[in-house]
PDB file of C-alpha atoms in Angstrom:
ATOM      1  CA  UNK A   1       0.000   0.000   0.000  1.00 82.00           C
ATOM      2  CA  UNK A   2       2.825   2.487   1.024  1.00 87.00           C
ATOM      3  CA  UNK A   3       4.623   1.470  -2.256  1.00 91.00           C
ATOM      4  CA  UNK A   4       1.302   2.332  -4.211  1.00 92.00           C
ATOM      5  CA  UNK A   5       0.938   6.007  -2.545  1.00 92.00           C
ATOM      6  CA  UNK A   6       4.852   6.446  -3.660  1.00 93.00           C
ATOM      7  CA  UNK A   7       4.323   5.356  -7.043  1.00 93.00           C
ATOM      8  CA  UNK A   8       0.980   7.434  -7.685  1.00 94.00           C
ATOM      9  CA  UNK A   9       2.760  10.657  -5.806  1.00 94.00           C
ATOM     10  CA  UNK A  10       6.030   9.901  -8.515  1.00 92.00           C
ATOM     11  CA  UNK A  11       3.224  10.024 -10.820  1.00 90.00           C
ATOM     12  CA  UNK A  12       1.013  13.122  -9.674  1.00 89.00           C
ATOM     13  CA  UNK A  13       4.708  14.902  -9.469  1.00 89.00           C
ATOM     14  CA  UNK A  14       5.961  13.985 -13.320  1.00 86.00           C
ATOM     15  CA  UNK A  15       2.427  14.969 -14.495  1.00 81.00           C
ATOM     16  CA  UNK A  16       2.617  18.621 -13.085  1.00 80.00           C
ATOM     17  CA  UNK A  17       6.332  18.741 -14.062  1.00 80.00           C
ATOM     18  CA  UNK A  18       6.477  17.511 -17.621  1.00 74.00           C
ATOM     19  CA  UNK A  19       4.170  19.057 -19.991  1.00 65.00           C
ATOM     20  CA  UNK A  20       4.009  23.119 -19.868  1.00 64.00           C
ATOM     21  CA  UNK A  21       0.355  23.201 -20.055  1.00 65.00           C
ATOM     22  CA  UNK A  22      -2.552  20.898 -20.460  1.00 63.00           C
ATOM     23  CA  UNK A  23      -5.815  21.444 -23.065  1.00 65.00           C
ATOM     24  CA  UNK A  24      -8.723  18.544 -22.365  1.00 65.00           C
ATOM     25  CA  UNK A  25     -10.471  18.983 -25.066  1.00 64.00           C
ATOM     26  CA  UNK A  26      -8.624  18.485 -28.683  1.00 61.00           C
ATOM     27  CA  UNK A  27     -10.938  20.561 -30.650  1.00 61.00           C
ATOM     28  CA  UNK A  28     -11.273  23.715 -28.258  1.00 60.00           C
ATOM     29  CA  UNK A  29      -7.810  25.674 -28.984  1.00 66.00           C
ATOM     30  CA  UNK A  30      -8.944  27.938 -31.120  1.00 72.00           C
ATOM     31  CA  UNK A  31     -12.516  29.174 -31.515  1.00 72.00           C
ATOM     32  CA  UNK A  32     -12.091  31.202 -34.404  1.00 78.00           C
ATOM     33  CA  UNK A  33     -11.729  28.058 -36.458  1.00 82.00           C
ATOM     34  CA  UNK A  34     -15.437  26.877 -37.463  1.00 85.00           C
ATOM     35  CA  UNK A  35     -15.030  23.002 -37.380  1.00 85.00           C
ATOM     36  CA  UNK A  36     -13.637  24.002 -33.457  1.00 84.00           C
ATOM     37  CA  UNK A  37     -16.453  25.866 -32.575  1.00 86.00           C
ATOM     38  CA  UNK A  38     -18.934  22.857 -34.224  1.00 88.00           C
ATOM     39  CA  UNK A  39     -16.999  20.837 -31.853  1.00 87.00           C
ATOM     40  CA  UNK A  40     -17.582  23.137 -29.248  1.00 86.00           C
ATOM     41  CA  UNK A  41     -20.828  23.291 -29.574  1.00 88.00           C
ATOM     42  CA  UNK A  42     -21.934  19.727 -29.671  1.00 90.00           C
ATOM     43  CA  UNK A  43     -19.635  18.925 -26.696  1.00 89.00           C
ATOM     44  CA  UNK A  44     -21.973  21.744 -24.545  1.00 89.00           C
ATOM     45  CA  UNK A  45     -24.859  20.240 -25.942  1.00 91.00           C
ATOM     46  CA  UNK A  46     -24.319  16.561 -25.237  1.00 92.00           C
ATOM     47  CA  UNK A  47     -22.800  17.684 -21.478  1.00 91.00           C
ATOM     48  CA  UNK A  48     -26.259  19.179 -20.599  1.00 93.00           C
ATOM     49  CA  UNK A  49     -28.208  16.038 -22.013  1.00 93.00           C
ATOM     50  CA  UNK A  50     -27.241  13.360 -19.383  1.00 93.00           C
ATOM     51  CA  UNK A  51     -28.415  15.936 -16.772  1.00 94.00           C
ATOM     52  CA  UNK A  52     -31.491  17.247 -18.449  1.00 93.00           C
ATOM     53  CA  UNK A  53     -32.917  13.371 -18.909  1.00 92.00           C
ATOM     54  CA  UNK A  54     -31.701  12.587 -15.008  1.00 92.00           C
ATOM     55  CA  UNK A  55     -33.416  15.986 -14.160  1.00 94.00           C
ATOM     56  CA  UNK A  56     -36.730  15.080 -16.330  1.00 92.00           C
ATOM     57  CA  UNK A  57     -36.879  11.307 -15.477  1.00 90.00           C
ATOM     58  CA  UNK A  58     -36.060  12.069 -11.503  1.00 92.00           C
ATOM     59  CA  UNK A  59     -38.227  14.838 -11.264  1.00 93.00           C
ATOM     60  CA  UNK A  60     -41.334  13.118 -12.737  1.00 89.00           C
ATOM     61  CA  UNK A  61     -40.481  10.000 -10.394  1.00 89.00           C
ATOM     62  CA  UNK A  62     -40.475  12.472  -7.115  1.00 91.00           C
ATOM     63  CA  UNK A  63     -43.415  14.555  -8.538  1.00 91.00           C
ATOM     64  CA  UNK A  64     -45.681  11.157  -8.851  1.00 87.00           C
ATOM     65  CA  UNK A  65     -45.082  10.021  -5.207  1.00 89.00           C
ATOM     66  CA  UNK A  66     -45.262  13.789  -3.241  1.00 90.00           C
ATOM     67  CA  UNK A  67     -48.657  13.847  -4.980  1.00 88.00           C
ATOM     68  CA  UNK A  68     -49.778  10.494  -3.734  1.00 86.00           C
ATOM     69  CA  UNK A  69     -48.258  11.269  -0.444  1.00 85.00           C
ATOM     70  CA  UNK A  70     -50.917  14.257  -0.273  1.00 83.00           C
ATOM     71  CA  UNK A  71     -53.774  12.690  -1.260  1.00 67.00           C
ATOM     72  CA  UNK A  72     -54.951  11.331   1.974  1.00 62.00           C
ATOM     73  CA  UNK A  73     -56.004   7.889   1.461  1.00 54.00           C
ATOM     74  CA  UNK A  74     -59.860   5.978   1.180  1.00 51.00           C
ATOM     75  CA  UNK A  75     -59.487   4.874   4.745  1.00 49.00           C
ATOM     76  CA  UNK A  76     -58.249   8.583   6.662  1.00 47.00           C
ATOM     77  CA  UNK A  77     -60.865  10.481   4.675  1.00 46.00           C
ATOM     78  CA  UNK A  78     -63.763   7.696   6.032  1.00 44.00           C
TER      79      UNK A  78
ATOM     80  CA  UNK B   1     -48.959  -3.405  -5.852  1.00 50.00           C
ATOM     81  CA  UNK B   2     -47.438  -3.155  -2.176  1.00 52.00           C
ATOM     82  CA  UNK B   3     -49.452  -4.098   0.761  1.00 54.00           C
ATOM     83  CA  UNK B   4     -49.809  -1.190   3.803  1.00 55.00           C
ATOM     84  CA  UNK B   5     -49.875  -2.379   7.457  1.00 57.00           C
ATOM     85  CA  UNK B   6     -53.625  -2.565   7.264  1.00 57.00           C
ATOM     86  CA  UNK B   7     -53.389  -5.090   5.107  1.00 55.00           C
ATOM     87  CA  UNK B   8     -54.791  -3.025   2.260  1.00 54.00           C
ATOM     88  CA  UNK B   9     -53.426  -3.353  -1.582  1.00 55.00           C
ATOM     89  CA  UNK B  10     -52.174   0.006  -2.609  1.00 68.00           C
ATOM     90  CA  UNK B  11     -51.269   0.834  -5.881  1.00 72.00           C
ATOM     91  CA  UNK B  12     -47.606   2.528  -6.216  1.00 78.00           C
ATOM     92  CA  UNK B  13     -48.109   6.388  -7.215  1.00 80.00           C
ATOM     93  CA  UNK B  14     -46.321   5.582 -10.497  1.00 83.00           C
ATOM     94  CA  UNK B  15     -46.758   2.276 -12.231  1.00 87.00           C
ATOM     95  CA  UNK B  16     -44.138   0.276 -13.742  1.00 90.00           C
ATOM     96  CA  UNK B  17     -45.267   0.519 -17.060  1.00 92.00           C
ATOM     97  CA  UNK B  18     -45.141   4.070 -16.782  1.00 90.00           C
ATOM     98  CA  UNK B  19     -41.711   4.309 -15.335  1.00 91.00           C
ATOM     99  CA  UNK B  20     -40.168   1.849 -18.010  1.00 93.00           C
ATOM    100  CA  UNK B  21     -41.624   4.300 -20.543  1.00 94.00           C
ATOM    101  CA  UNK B  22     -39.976   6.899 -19.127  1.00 93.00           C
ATOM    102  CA  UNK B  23     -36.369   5.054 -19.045  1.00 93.00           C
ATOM    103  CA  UNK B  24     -37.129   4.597 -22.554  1.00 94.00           C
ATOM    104  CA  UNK B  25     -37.452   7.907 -23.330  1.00 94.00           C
ATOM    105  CA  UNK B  26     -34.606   8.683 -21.842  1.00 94.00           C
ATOM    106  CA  UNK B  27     -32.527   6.391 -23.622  1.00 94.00           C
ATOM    107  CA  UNK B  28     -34.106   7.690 -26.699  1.00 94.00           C
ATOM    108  CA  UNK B  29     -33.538  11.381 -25.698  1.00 94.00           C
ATOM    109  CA  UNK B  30     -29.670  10.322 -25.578  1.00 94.00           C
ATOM    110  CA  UNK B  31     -29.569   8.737 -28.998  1.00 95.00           C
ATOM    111  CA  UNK B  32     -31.150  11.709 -30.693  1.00 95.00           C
ATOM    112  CA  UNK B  33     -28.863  14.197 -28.789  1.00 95.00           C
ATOM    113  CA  UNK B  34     -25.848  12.108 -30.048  1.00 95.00           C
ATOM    114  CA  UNK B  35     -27.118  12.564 -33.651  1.00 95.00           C
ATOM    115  CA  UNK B  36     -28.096  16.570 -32.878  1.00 95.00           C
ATOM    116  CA  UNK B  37     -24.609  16.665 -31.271  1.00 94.00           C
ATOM    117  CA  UNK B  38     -23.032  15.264 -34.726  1.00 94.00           C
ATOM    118  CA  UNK B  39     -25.060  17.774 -36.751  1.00 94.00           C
ATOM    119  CA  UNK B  40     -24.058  20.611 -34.740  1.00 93.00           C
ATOM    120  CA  UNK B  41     -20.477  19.659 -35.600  1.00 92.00           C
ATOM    121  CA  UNK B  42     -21.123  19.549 -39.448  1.00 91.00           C
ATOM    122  CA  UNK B  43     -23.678  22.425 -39.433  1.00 91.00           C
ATOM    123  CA  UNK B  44     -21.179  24.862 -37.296  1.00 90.00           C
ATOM    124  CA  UNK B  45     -18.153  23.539 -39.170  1.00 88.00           C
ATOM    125  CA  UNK B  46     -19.391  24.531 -42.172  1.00 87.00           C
ATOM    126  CA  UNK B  47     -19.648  28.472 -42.838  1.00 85.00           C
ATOM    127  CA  UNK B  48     -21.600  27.822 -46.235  1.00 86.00           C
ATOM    128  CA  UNK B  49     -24.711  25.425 -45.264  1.00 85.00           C
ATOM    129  CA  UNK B  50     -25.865  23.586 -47.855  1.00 85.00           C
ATOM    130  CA  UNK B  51     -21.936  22.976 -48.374  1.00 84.00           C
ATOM    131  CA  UNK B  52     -21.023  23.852 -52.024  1.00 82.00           C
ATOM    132  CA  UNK B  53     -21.368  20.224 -53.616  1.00 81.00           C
ATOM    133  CA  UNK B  54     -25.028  20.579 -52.730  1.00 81.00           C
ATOM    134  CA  UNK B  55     -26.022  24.575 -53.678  1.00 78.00           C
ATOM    135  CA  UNK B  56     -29.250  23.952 -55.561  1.00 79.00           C
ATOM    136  CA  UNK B  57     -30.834  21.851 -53.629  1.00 83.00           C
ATOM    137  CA  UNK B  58     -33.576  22.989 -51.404  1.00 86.00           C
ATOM    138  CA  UNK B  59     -35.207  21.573 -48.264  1.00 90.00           C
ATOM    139  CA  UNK B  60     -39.395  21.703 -48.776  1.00 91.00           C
ATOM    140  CA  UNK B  61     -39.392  24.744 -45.879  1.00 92.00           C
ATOM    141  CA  UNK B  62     -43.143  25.354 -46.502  1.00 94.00           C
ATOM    142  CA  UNK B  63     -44.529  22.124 -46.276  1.00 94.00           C
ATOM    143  CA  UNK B  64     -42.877  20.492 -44.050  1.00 94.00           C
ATOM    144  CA  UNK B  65     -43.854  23.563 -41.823  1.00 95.00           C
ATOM    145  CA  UNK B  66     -47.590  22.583 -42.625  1.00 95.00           C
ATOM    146  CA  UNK B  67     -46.445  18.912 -42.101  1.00 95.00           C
ATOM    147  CA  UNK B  68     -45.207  20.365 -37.867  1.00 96.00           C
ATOM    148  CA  UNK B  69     -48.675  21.658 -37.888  1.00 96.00           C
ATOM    149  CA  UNK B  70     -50.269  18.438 -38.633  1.00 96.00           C
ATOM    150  CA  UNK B  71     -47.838  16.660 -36.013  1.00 96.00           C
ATOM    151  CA  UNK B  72     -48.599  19.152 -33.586  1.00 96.00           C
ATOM    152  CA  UNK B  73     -52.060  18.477 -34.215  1.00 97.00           C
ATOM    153  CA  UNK B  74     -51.739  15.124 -33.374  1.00 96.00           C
ATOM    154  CA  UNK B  75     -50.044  16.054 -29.979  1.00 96.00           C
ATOM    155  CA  UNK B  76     -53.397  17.510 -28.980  1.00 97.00           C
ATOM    156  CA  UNK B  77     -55.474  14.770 -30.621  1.00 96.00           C
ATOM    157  CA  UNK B  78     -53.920  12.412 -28.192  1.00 96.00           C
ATOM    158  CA  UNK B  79     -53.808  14.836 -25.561  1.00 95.00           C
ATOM    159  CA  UNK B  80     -57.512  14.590 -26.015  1.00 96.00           C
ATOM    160  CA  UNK B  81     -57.883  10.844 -25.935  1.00 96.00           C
ATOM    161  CA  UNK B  82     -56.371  10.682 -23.252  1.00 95.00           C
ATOM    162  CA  UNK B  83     -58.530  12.930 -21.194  1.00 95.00           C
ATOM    163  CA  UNK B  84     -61.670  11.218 -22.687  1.00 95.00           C
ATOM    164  CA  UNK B  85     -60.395   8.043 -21.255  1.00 93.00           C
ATOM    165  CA  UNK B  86     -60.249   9.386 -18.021  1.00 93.00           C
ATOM    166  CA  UNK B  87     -63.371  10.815 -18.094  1.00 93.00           C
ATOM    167  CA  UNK B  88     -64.682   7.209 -18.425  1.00 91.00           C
ATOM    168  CA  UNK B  89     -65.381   7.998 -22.493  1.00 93.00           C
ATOM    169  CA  UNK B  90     -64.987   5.042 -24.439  1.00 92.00           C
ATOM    170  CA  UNK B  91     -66.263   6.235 -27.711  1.00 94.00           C
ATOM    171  CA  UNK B  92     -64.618   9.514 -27.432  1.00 95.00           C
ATOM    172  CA  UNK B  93     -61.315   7.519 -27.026  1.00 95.00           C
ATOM    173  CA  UNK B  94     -61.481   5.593 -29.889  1.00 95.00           C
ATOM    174  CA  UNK B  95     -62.502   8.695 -31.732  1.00 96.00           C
ATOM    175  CA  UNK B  96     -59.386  10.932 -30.963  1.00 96.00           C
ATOM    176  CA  UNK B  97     -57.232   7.563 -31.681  1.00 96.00           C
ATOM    177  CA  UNK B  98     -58.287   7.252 -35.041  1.00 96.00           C
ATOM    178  CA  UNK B  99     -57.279  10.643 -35.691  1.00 97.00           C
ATOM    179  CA  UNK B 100     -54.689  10.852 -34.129  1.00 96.00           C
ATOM    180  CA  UNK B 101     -53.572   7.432 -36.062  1.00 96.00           C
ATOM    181  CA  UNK B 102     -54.838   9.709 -39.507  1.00 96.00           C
ATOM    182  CA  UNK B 103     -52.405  12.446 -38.800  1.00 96.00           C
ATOM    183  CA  UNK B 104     -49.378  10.720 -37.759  1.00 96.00           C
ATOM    184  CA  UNK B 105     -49.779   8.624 -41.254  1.00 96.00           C
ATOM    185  CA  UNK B 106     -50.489  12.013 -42.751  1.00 96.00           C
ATOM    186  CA  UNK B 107     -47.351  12.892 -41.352  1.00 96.00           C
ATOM    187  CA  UNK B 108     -45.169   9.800 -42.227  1.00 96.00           C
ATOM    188  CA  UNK B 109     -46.919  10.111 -46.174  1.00 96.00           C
ATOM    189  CA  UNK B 110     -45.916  14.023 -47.270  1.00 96.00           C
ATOM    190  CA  UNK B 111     -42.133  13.006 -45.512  1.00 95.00           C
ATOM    191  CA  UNK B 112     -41.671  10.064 -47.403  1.00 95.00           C
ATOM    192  CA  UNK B 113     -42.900  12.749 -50.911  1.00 95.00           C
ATOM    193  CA  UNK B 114     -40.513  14.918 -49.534  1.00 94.00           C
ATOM    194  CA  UNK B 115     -37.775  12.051 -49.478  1.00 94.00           C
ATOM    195  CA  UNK B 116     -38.676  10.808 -53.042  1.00 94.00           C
ATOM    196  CA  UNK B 117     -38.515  14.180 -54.457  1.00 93.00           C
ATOM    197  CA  UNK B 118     -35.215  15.485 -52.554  1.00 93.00           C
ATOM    198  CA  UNK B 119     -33.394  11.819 -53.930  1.00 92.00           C
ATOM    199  CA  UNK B 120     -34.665  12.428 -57.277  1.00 91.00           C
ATOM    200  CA  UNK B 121     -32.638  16.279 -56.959  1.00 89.00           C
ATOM    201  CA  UNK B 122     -29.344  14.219 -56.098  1.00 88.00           C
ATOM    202  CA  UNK B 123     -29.698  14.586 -52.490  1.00 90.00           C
ATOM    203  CA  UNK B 124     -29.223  10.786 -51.107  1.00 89.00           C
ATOM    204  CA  UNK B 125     -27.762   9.092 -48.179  1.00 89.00           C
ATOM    205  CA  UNK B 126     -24.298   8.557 -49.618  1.00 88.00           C
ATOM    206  CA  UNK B 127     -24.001  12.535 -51.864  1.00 86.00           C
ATOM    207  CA  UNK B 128     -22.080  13.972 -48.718  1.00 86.00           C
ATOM    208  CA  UNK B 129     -21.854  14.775 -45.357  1.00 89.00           C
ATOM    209  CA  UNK B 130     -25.309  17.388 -45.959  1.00 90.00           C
ATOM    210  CA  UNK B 131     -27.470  14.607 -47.282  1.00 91.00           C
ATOM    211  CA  UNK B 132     -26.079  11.822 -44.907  1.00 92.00           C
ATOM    212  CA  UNK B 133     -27.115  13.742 -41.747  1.00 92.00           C
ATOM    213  CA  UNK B 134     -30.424  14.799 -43.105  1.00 93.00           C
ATOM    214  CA  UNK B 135     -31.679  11.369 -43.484  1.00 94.00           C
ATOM    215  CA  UNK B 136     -30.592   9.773 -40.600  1.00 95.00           C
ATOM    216  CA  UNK B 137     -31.607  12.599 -38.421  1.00 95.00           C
ATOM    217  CA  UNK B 138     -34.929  13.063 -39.906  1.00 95.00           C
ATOM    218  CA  UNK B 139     -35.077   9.343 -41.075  1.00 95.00           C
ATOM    219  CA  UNK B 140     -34.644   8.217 -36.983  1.00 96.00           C
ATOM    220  CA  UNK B 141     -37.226  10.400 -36.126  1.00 96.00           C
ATOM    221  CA  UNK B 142     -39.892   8.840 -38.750  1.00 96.00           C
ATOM    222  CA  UNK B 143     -38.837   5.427 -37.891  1.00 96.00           C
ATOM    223  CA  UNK B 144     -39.639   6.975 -34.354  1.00 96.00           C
ATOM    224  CA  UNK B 145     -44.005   8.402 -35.564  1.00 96.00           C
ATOM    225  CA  UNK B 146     -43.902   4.571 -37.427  1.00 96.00           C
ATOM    226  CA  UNK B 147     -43.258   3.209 -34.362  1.00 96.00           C
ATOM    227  CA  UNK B 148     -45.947   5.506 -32.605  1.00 96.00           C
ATOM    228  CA  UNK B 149     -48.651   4.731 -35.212  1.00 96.00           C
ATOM    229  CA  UNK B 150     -48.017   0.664 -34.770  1.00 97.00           C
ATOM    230  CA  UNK B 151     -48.223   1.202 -30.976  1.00 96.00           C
ATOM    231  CA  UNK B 152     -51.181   3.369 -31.551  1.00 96.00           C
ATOM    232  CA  UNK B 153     -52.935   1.073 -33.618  1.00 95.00           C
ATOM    233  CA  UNK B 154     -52.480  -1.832 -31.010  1.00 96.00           C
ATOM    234  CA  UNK B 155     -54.179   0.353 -28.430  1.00 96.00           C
ATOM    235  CA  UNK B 156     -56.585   1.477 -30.608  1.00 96.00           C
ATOM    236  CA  UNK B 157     -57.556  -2.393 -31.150  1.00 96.00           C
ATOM    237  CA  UNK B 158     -57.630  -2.801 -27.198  1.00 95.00           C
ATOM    238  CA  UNK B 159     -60.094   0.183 -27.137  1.00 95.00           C
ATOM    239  CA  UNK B 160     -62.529  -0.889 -29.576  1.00 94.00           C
ATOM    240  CA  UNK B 161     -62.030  -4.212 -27.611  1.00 93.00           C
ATOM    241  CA  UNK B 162     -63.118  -2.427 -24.919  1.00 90.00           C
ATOM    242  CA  UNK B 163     -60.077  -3.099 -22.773  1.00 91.00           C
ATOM    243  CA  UNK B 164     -59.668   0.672 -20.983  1.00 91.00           C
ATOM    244  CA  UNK B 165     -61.411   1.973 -18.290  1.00 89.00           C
ATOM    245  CA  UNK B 166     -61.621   5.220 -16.487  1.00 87.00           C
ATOM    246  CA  UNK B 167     -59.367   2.871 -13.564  1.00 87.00           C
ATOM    247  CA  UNK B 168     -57.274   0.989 -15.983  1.00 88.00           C
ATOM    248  CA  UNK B 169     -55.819   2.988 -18.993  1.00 90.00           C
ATOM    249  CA  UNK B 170     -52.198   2.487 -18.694  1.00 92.00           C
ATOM    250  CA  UNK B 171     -51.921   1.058 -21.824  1.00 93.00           C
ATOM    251  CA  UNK B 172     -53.534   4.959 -23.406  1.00 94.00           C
ATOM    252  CA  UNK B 173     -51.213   6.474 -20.953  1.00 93.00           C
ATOM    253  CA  UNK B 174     -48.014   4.926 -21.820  1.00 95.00           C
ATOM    254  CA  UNK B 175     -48.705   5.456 -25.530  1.00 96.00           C
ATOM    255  CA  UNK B 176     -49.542   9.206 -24.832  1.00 96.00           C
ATOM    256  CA  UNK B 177     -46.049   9.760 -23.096  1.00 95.00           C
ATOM    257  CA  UNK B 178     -44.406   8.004 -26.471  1.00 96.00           C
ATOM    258  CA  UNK B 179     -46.389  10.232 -28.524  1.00 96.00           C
ATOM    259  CA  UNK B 180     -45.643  13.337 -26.615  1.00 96.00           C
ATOM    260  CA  UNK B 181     -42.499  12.518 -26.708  1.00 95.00           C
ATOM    261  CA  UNK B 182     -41.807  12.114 -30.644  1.00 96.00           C
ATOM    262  CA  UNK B 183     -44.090  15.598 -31.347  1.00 96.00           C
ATOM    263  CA  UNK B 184     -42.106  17.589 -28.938  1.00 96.00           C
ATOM    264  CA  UNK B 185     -38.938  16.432 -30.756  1.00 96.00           C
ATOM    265  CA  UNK B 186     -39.855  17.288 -33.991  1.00 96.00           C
ATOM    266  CA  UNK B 187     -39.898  21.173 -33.854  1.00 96.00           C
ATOM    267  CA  UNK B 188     -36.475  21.169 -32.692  1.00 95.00           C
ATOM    268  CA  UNK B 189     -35.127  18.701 -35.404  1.00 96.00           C
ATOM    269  CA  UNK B 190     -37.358  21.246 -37.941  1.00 96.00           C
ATOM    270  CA  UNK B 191     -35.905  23.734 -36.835  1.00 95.00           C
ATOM    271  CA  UNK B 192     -32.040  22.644 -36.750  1.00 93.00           C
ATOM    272  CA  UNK B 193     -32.328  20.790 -40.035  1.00 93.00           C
ATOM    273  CA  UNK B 194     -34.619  22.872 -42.313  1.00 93.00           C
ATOM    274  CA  UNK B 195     -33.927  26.531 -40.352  1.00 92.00           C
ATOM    275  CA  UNK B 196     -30.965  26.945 -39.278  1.00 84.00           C
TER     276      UNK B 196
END
């Protein structure tokens, strides 16, 4: 285990010493170029999907059972 | 159903035919924002849209406007069937079904003209990166109303059956969400593809 921590910190260390700056995404250098800002564009759009469906899907789910929660039931109202 | 501690069946506050639906959707929301996602790259990318190879060639604007219309339409068909169901309206149901069923073939018919006359201007799957994206954008999404119609058509063969009830309709329901679901969508796609 104490070996692993050693290794990962050599690793963490070379990472942040070797390469003079770091760019995640390929096609976002330079906006100007159109085919980069396509790029851009799609990556945005596909990033807000996974959330939007959670978001939509989720909120439906809680939306179903706070209204049943409300509704008092055949046997309270009687 | 679950059982309470009184022994009672209760019915869970959404149903599992509902909530698979729903997963479904989802899924089907990610597979159509991986193929917007693709267009946006082309359709950005691009400063001249139509690109060059394909100046000339002219998406039908006008009616396939008319043709949202009639898909819209459809929306609030089955919007109405679906209230006429749980108003305990049999007839009514199988009323707003049918033309619902009428419009979303509508729909599928003046797309597939469209198709036949675009392929006879040169504009096919394999002419370029333009006419690849077009049809299996817009091609998903009619594969998507075919789909609709079939399922339609099954629950319009329950309701004539007289299978649905103002206490069981989740067959109606789970066909509305599907439907919903496929009209909402294709503004945007009009929009993106034939607009922008």
């Amino acid at each position: 285990m104490k070996r692993f921590f050693i290794l990962a910190a050599i690793l963490i260390l070379f990472m942040l010493i070797v390469p003079t700056y770091l760019e995640a995404c390929p096609g976002c250098k330079n906006l100007d170029d159109p085919i980069n800002k396509g790029f851009n564009w799609s990556i945005l759009f596909m990033m807000a999907m996974p959330f939007t469906v959670f978001g939509l899907v989720g909120g439906t789910v809680y939306l179903h059972y706070r209204r049943a929660n409300r509704k008092p039931t055949d046997q309270e109202t009687m | 159903m679950a059982q309470n501690n009184t022994g009672v069946h209760e019915r869970p506050p959404l149903s599992n035919a509902r909530l698979a639906v729903l997963v479904l959707l989802g899924a089907e929301t990610m597979l159509f924002s991986g193929l917007i996602g693709a267009f946006l790259v082309f359709r950005v990318g691009n400063v001249t849209w139509p690109p060059p190879s394909h100046i000339g060639i002219e998406l039908p604007r006008l009616v396939t406007g008319i043709n949202t219309a009639l898909l819209l339409l459809s929306g609030y068909t089955m919007f109405q069937a679906h209230r006429a169901i749980q108003g305990d309206r049999a007839k009514q149901l199988r009323r707003w079904l049918l033309i619902t069923g009428v419009l979303g073939l509508l729909f599928l018919g003046i797309q597939g003209s469209e198709w036949v006359q675009l392929i006879g201007k040169g504009l096919t799957l394999q002419s370029g990166v333009y006419g690849g994206i077009f049809y299996v954008l817009i091609g998903c999404h009619a594969l998507h109303v075919l789909t609709a119609v079939i399922w339609l058509l099954v629950v319009y063969g329950l309701a004539v059956a007289g299978r649905f009830s103002a206490e069981h309709y989740v067959g109606v329901d789970t066909c509305t969400i599907y439907w919903v679901f496929v009209v909402a969508l294709w503004p945007i796609l009009y929009v993106l593809v034939y607009l922008l």
